[in-house]
PDB file of C-alpha atoms in Angstrom:
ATOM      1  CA  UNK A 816       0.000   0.000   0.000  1.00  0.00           C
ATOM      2  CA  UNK A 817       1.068   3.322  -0.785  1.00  0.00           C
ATOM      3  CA  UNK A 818       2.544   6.053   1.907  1.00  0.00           C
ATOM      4  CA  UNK A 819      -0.532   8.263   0.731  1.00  0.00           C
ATOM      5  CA  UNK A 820      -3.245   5.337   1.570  1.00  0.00           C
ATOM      6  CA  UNK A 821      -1.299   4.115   4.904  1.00  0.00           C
ATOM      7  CA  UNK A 822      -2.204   7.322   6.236  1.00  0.00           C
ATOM      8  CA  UNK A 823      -5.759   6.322   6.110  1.00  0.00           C
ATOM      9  CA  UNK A 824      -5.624   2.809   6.610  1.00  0.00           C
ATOM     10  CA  UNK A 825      -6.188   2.554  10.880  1.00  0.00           C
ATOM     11  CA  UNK A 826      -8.752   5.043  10.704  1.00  0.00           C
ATOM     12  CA  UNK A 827     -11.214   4.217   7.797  1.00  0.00           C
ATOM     13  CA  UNK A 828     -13.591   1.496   8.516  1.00  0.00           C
ATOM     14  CA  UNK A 829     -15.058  -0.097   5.550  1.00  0.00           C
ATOM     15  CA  UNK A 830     -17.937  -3.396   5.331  1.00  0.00           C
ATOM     16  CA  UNK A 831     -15.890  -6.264   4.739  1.00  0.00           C
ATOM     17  CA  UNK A 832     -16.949  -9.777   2.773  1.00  0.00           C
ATOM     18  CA  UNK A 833     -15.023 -13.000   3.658  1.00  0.00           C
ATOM     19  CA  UNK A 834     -15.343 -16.618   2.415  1.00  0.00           C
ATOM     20  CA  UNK A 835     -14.985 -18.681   4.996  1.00  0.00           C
ATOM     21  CA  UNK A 836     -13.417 -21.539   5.806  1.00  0.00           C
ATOM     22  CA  UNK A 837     -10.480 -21.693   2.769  1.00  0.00           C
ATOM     23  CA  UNK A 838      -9.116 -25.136   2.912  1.00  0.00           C
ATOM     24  CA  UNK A 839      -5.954 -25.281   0.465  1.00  0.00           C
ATOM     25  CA  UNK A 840      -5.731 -28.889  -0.711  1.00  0.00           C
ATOM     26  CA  UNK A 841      -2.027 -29.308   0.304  1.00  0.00           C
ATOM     27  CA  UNK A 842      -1.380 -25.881   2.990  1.00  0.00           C
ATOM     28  CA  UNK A 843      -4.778 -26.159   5.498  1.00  0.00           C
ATOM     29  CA  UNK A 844      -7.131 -23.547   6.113  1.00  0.00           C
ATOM     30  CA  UNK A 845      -5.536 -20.104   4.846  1.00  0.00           C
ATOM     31  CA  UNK A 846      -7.757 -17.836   6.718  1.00  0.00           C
ATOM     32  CA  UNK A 847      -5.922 -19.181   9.751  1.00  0.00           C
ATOM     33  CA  UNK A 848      -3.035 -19.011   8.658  1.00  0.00           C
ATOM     34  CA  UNK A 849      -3.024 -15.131   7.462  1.00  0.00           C
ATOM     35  CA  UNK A 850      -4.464 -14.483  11.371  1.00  0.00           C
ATOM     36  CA  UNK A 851      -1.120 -16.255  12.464  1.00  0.00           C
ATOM     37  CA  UNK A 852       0.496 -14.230  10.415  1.00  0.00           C
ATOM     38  CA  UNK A 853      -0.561 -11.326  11.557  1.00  0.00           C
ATOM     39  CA  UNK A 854       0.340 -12.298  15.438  1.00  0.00           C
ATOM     40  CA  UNK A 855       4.123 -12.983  13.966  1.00  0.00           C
ATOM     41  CA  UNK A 856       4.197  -9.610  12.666  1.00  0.00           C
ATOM     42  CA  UNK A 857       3.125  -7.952  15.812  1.00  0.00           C
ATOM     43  CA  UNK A 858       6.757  -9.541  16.941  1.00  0.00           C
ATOM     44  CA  UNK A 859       4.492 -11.603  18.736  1.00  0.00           C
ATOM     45  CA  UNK A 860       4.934 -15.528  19.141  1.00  0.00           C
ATOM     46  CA  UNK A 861       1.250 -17.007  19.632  1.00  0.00           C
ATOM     47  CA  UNK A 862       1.896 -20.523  21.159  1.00  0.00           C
ATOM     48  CA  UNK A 863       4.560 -19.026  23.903  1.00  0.00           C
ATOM     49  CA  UNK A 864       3.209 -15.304  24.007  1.00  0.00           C
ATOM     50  CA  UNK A 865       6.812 -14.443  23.975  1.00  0.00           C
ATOM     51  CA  UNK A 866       8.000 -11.360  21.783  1.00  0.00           C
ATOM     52  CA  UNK A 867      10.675 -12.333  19.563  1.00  0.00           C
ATOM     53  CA  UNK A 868      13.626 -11.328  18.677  1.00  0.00           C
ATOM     54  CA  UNK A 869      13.209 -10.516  14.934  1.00  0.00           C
ATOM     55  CA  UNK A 870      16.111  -8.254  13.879  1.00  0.00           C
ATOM     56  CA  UNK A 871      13.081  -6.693  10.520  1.00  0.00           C
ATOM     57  CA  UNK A 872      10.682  -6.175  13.369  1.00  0.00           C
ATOM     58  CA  UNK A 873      11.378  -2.511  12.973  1.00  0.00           C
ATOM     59  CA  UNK A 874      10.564  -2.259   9.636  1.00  0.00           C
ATOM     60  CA  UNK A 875       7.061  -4.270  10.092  1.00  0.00           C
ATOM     61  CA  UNK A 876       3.205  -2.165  10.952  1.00  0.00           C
ATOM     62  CA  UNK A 877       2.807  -0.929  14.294  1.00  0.00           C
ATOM     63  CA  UNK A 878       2.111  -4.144  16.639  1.00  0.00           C
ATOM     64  CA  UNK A 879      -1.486  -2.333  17.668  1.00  0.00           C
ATOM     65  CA  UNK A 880      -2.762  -2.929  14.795  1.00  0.00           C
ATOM     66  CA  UNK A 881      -1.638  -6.000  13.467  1.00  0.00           C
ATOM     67  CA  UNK A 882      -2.940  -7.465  16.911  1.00  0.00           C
ATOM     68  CA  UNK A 883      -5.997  -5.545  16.519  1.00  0.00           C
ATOM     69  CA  UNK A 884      -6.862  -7.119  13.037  1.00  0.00           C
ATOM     70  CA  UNK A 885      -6.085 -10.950  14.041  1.00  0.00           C
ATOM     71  CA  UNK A 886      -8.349 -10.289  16.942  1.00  0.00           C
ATOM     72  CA  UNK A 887     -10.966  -8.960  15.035  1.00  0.00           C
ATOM     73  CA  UNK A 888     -10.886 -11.479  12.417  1.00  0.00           C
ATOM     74  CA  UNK A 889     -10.705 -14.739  14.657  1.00  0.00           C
ATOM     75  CA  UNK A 890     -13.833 -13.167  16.261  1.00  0.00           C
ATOM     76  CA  UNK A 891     -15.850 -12.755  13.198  1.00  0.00           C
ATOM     77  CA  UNK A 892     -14.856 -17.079  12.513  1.00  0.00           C
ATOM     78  CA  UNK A 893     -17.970 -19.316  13.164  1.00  0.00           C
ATOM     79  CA  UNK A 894     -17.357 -22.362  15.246  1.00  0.00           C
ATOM     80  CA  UNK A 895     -16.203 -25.309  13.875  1.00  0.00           C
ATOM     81  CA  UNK A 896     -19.481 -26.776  14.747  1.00  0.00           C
ATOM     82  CA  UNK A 897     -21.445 -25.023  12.562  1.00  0.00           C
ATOM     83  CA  UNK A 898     -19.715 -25.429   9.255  1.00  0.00           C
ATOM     84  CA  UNK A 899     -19.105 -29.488   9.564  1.00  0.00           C
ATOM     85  CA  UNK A 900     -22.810 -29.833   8.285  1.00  0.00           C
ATOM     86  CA  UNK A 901     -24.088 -28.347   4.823  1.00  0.00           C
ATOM     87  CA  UNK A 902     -28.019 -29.376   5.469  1.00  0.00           C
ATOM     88  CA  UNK A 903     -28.197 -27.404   8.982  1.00  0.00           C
ATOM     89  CA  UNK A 904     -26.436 -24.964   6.690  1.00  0.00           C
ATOM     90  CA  UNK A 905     -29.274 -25.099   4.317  1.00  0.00           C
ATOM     91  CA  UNK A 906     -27.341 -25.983   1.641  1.00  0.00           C
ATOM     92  CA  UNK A 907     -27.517 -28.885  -1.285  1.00  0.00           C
ATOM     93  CA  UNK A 908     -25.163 -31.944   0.005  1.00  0.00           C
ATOM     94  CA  UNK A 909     -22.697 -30.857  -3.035  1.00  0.00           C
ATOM     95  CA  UNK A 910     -22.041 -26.980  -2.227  1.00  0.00           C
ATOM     96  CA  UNK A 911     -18.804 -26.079  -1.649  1.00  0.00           C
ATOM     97  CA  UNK A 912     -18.741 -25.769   2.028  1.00  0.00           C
ATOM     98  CA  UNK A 913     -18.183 -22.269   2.836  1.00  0.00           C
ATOM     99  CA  UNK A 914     -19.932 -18.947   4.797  1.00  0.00           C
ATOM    100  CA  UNK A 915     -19.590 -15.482   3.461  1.00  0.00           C
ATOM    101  CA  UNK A 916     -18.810 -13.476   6.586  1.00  0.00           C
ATOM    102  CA  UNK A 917     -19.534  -9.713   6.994  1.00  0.00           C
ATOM    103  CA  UNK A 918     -18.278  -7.340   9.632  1.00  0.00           C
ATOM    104  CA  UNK A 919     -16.435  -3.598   9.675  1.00  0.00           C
ATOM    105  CA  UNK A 920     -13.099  -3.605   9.707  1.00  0.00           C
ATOM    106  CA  UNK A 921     -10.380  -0.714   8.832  1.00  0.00           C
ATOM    107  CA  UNK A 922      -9.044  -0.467   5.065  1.00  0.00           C
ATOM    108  CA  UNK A 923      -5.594  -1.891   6.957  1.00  0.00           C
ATOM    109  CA  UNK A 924      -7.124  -5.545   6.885  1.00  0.00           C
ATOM    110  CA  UNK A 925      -6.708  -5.198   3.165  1.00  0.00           C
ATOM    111  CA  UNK A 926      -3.224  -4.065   3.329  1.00  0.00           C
ATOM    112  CA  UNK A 927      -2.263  -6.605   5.501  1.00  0.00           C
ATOM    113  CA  UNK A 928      -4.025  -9.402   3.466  1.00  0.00           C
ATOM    114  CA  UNK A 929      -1.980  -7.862   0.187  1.00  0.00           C
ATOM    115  CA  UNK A 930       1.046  -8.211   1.592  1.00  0.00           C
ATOM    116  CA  UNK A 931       0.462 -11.847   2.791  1.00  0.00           C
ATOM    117  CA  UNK A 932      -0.221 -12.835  -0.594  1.00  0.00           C
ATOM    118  CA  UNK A 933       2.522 -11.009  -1.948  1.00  0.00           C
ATOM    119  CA  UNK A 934       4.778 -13.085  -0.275  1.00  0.00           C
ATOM    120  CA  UNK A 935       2.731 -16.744  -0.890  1.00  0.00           C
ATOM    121  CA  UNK A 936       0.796 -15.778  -4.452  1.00  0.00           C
ATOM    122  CA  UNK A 937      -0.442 -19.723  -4.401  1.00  0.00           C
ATOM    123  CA  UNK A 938      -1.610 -19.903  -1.075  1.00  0.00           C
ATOM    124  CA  UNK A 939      -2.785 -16.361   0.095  1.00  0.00           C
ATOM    125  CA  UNK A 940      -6.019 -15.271   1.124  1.00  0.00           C
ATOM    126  CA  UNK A 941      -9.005 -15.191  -1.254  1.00  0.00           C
ATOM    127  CA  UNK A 942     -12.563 -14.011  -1.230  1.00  0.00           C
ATOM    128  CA  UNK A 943     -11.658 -10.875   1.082  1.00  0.00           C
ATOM    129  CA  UNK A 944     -13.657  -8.161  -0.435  1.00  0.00           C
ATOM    130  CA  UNK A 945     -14.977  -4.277   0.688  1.00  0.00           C
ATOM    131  CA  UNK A 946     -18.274  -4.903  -1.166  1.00  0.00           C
ATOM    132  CA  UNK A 947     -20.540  -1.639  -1.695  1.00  0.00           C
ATOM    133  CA  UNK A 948     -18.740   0.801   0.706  1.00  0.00           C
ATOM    134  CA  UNK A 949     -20.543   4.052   0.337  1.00  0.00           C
ATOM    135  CA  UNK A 950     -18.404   6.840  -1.405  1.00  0.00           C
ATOM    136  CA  UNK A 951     -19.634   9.214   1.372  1.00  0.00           C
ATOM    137  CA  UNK A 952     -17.554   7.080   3.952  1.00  0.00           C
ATOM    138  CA  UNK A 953     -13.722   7.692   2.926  1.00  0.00           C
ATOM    139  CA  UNK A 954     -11.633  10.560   3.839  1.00  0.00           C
ATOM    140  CA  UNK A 955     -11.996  13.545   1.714  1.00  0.00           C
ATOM    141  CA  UNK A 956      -8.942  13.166  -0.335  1.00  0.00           C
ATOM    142  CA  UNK A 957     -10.143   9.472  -1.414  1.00  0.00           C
ATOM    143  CA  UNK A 958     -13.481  10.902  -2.524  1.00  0.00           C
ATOM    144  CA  UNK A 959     -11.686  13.584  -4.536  1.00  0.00           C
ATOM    145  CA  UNK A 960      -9.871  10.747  -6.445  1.00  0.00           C
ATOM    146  CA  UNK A 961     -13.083   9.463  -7.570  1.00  0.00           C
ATOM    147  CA  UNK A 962     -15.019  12.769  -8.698  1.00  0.00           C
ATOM    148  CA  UNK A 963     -18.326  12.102  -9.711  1.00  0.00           C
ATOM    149  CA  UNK A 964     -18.405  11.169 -14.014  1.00  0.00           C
ATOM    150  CA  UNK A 965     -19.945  14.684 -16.260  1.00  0.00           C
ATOM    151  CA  UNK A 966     -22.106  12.102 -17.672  1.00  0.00           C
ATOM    152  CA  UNK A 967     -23.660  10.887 -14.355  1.00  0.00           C
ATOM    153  CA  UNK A 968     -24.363  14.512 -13.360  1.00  0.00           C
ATOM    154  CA  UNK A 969     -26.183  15.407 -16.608  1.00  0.00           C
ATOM    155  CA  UNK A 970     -27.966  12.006 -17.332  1.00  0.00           C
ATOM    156  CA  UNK A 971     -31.399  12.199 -16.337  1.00  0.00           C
ATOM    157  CA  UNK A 972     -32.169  14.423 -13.384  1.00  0.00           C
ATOM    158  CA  UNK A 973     -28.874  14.862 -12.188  1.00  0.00           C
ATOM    159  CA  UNK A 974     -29.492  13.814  -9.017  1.00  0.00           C
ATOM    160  CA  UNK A 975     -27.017  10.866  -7.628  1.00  0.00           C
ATOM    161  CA  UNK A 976     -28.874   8.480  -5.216  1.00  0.00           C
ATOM    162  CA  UNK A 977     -26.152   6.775  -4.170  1.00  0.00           C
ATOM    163  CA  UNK A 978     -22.252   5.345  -5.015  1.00  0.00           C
ATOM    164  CA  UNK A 979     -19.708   2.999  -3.911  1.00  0.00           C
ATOM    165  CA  UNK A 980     -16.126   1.623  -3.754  1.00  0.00           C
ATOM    166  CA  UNK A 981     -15.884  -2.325  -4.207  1.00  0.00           C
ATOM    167  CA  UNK A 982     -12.349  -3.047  -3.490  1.00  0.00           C
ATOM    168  CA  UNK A 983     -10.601  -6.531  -2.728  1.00  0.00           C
ATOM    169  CA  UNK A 984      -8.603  -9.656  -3.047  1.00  0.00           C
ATOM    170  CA  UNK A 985     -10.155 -11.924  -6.414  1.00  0.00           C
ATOM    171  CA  UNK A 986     -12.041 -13.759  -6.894  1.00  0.00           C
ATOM    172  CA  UNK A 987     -14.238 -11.072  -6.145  1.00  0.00           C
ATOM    173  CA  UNK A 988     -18.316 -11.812  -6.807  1.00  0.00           C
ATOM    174  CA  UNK A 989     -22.032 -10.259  -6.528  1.00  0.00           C
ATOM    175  CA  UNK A 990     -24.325 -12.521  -6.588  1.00  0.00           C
ATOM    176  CA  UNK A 991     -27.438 -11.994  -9.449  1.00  0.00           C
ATOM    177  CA  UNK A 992     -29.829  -9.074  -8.311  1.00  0.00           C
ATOM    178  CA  UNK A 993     -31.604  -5.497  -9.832  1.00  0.00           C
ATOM    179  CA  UNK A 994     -30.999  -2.581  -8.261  1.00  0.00           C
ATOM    180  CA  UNK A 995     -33.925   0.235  -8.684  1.00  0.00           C
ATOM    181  CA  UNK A 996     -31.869   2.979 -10.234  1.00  0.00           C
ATOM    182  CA  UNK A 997     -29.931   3.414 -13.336  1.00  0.00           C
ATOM    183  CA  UNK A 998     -26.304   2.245 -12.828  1.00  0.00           C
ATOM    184  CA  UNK A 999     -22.784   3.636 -14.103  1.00  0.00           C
ATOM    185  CA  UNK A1000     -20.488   1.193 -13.571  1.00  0.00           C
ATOM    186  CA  UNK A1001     -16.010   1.594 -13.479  1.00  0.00           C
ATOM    187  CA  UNK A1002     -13.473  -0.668 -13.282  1.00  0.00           C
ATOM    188  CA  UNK A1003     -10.287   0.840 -11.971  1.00  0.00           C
ATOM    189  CA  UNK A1004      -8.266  -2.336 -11.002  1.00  0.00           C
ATOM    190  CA  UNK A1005      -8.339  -5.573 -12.689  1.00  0.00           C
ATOM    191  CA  UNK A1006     -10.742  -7.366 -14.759  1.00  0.00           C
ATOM    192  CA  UNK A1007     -14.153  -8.133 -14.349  1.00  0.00           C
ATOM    193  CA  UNK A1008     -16.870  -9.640 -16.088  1.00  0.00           C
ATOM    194  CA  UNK A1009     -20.408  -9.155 -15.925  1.00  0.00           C
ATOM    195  CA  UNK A1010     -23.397 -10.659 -16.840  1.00  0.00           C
ATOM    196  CA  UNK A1011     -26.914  -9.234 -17.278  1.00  0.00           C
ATOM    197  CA  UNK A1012     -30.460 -10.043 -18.484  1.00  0.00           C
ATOM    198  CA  UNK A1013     -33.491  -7.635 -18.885  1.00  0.00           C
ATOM    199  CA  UNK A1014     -35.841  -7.548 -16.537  1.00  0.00           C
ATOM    200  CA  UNK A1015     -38.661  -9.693 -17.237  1.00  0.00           C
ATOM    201  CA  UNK A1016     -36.304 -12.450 -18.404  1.00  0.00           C
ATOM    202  CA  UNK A1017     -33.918 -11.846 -15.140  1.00  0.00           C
ATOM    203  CA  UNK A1018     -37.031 -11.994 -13.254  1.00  0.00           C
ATOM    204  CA  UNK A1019     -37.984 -15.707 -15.085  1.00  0.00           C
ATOM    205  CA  UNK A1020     -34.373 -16.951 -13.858  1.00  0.00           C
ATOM    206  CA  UNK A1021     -34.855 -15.490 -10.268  1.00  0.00           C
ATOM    207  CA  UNK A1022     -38.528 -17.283 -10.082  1.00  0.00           C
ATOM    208  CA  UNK A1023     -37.440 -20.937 -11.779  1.00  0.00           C
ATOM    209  CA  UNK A1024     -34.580 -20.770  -8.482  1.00  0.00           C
ATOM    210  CA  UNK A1025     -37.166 -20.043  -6.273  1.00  0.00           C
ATOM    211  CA  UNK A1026     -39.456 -22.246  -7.729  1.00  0.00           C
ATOM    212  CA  UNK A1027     -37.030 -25.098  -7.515  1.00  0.00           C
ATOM    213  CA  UNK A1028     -36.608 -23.816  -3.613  1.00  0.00           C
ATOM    214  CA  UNK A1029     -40.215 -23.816  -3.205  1.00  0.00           C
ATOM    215  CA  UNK A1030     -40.568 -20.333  -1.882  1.00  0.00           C
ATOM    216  CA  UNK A1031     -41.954 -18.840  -5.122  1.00  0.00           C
ATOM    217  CA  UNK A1032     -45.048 -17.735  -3.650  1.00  0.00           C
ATOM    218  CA  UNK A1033     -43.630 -15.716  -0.582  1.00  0.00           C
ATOM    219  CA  UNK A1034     -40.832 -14.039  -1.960  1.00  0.00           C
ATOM    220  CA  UNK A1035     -40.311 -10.222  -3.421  1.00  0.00           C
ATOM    221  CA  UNK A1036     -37.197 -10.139  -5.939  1.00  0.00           C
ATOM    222  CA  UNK A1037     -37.170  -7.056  -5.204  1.00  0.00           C
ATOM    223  CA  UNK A1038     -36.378  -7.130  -1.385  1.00  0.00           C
ATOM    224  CA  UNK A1039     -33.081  -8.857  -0.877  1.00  0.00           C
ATOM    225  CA  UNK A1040     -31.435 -10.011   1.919  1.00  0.00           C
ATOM    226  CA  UNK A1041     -28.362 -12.375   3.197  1.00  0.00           C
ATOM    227  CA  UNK A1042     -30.047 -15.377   1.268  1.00  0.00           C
ATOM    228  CA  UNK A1043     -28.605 -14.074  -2.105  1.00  0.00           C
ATOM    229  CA  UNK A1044     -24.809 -14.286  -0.747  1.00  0.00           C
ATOM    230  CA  UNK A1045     -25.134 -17.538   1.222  1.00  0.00           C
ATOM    231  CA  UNK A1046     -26.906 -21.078   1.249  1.00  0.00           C
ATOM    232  CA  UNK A1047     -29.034 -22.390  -1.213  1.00  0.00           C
ATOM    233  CA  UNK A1048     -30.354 -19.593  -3.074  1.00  0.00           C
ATOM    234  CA  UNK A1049     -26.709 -17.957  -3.974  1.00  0.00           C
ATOM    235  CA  UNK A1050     -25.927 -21.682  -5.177  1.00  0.00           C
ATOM    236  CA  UNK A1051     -28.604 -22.059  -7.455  1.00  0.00           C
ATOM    237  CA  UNK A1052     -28.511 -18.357  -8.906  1.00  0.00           C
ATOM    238  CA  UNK A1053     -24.688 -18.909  -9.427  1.00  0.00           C
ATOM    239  CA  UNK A1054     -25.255 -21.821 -11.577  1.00  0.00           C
ATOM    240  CA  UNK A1055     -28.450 -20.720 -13.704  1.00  0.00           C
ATOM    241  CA  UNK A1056     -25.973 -17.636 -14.622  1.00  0.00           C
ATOM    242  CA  UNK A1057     -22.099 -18.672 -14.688  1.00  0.00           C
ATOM    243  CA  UNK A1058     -22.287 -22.837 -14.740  1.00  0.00           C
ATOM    244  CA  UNK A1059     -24.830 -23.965 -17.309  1.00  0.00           C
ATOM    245  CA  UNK A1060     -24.307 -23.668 -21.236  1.00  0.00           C
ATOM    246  CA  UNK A1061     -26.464 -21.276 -22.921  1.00  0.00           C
ATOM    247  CA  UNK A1062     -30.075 -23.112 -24.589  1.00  0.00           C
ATOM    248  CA  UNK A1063     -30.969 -21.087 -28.026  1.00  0.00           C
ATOM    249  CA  UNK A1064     -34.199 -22.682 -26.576  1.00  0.00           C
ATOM    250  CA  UNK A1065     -34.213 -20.991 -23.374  1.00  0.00           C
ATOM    251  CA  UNK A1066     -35.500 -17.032 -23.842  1.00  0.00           C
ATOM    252  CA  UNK A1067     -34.197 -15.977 -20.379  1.00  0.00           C
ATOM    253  CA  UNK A1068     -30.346 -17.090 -21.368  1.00  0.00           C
ATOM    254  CA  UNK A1069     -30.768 -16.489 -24.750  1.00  0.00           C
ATOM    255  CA  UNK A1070     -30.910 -13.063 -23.685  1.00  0.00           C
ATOM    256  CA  UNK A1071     -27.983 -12.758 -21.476  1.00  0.00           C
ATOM    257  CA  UNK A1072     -25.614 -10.379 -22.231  1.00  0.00           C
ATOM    258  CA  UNK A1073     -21.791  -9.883 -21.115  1.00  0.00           C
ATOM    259  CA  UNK A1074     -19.182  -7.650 -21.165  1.00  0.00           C
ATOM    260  CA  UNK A1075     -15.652  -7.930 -19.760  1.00  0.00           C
ATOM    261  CA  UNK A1076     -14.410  -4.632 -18.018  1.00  0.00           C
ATOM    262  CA  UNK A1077     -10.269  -3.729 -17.627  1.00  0.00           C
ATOM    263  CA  UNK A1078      -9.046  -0.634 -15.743  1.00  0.00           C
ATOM    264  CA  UNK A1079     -10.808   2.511 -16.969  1.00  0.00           C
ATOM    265  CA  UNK A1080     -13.972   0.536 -18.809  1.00  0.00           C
ATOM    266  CA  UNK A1081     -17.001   1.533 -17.714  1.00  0.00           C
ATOM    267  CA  UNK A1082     -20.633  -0.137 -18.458  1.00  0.00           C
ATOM    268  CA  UNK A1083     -24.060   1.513 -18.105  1.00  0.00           C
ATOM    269  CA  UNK A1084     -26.957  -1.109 -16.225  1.00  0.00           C
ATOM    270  CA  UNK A1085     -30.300   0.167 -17.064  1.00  0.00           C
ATOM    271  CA  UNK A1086     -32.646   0.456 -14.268  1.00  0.00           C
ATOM    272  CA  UNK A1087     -34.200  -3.254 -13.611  1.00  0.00           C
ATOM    273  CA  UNK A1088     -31.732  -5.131 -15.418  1.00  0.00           C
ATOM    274  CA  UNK A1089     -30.457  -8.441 -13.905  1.00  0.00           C
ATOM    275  CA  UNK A1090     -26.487  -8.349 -13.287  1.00  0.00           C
ATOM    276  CA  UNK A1091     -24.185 -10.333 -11.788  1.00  0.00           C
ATOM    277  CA  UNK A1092     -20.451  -9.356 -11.351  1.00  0.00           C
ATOM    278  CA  UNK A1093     -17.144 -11.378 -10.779  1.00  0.00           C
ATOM    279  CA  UNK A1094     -13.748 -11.157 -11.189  1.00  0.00           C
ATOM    280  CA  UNK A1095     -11.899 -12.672 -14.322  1.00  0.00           C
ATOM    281  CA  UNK A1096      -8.893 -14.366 -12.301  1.00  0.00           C
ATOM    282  CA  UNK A1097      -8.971 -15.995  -8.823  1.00  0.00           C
ATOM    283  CA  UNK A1098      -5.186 -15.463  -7.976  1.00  0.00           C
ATOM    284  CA  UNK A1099      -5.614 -13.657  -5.147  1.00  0.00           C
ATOM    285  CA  UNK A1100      -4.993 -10.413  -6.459  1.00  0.00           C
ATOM    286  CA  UNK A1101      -6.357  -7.169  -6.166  1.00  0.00           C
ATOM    287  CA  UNK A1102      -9.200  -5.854  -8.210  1.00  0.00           C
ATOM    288  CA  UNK A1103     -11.198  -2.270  -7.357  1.00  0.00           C
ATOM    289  CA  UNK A1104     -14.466  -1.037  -9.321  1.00  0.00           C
ATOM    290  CA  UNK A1105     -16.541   1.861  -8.552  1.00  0.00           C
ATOM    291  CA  UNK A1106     -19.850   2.909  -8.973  1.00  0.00           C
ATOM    292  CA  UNK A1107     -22.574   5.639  -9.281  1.00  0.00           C
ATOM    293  CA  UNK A1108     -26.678   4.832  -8.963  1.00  0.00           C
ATOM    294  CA  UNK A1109     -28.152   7.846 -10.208  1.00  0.00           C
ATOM    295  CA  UNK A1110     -31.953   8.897 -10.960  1.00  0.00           C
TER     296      UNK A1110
END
């Protein structure tokens, strides 16, 4: 991270995403691992609680906060007990068995978690993601980097209903959704790809998953809640969009659209349309969009 963003890093809190658990096939669970890491750096040995003698110690972040973050993050980790069982998680027997945590944490998590995987690229931290942080909530001189586009201040009424950062480590995802306003959409960092569909045939995907969930008759698509990032819902929606081969046959798909954003691409998302967003690589690198929802 850069001397200009360090100076903001302890201070600004920003909502944080993270997959958990992260079992590497050969290396264990990494989320673990990266709060160990974080203890070592505080000069801090956590079996003996004895500070070491580590003649770079000097040159490493201020042991406050790297003790800070591992506390905060092993607090926001669900007991082992609740993830050894995906149908009290209310997922199908074949997900993936993982939990998309969300808690407040300051943008120095994110450092932190760079410089982990800077130094393991194979086996660093994935899935760690500052999804939909409001504009409004970074210092001053980050909001000035990101001025507000001429073409989002004279589309339509000019008035901007809302905007945010989405910054993190890939693979970075949003699960399928609409939002209510008009969309301008940037990629700064990165790739990313994204998906969308019109509304009524966005609306005929969302109501086949909840059909096959069978809670078609009491749901709104338009009020959203944790369902669409976790359990059996996110599953489904994930497949119908990214997983399963386009059907000529099938109007919904056969309207899909996509479009693959690099740094400074932008894409305009019509009020109502159907999106969903992810990363193009999984490496573990970072990728940063921003946005504007304007009326």
């Amino acid at each position: 991270m850069s001397a200009y963003l360090k100076s903001f890093a302890s201070t600004t809190m920003l909502p944080f995403e993270l997959a958990y658990p992260q079992t590497h096939r050969l290396y264990g669970e990494v989320v673990h691992q990266f709060i160990e890491s974080l203890r070592q750096e505080d000069g801090l040995d956590s079996a003996t609680k004895r500070v070491t003698t580590d003649p770079n110690f000097d040159n490493r972040a201020s042991p406050a906060t790297c003790a800070g973050l591992a506390d905060l993050l092993q607090a926001q980790l669900p007991p082992i007990s609740e993830m050894d069982n995906p149908e009290r998680m209310g997922r199908p027997k074949d997900y993936k068995l993982q939990k998309t945590l969300h808690f407040t944490a300051p943008l120095a998590l994110l450092d932190a978690a760079v410089k982990f995987n800077f130094k393991r690229p194979d086996t660093g931290i994935r899935n760690l993601y500052v999804a939909q942080a409001p504009l409004n909530d970074l210092p001053k001189e980050l909001q000035d980097d990101l001025p507000v586009p001429k073409i989002v201040k004279k589309a339509g009424k000019g008035d901007i209903y809302d905007s945010s950062i989405w910054l993190g480590l890939e693979p970075t995802y949003t699960p399928l959704h609409r939002d209510p306003n008009p969309n301008l959409f940037i990629q700064l960092c990165g790739n990313k790809i994204v998906r969308l569909l019109p509304p009524a045939s966005g609306e005929r995907v969302y109501r086949e998953v909840q059909s096959r969930l069978g809670t078609h008759l009491r749901v709104n698509s338009r009020l959203r809640g944790t369902e669409m990032m976790d359990g059996p819902e996110r599953y489904l929606m994930h497949n119908a969009i990214w997983n399963q081969v386009a059907d000529d046959q099938e109007l919904p798909r056969r309207e899909m659209q996509e479009g693959m954003l690099q740094p400074g691409d932008s894409l305009f998302i019509p009020k109502g349309w159907w999106h969903s967003v992810k990363s193009e690589d999984d490496a573990g690198r970072l990728n940063a969009s921003v946005n504007w929802w304007f009326r």
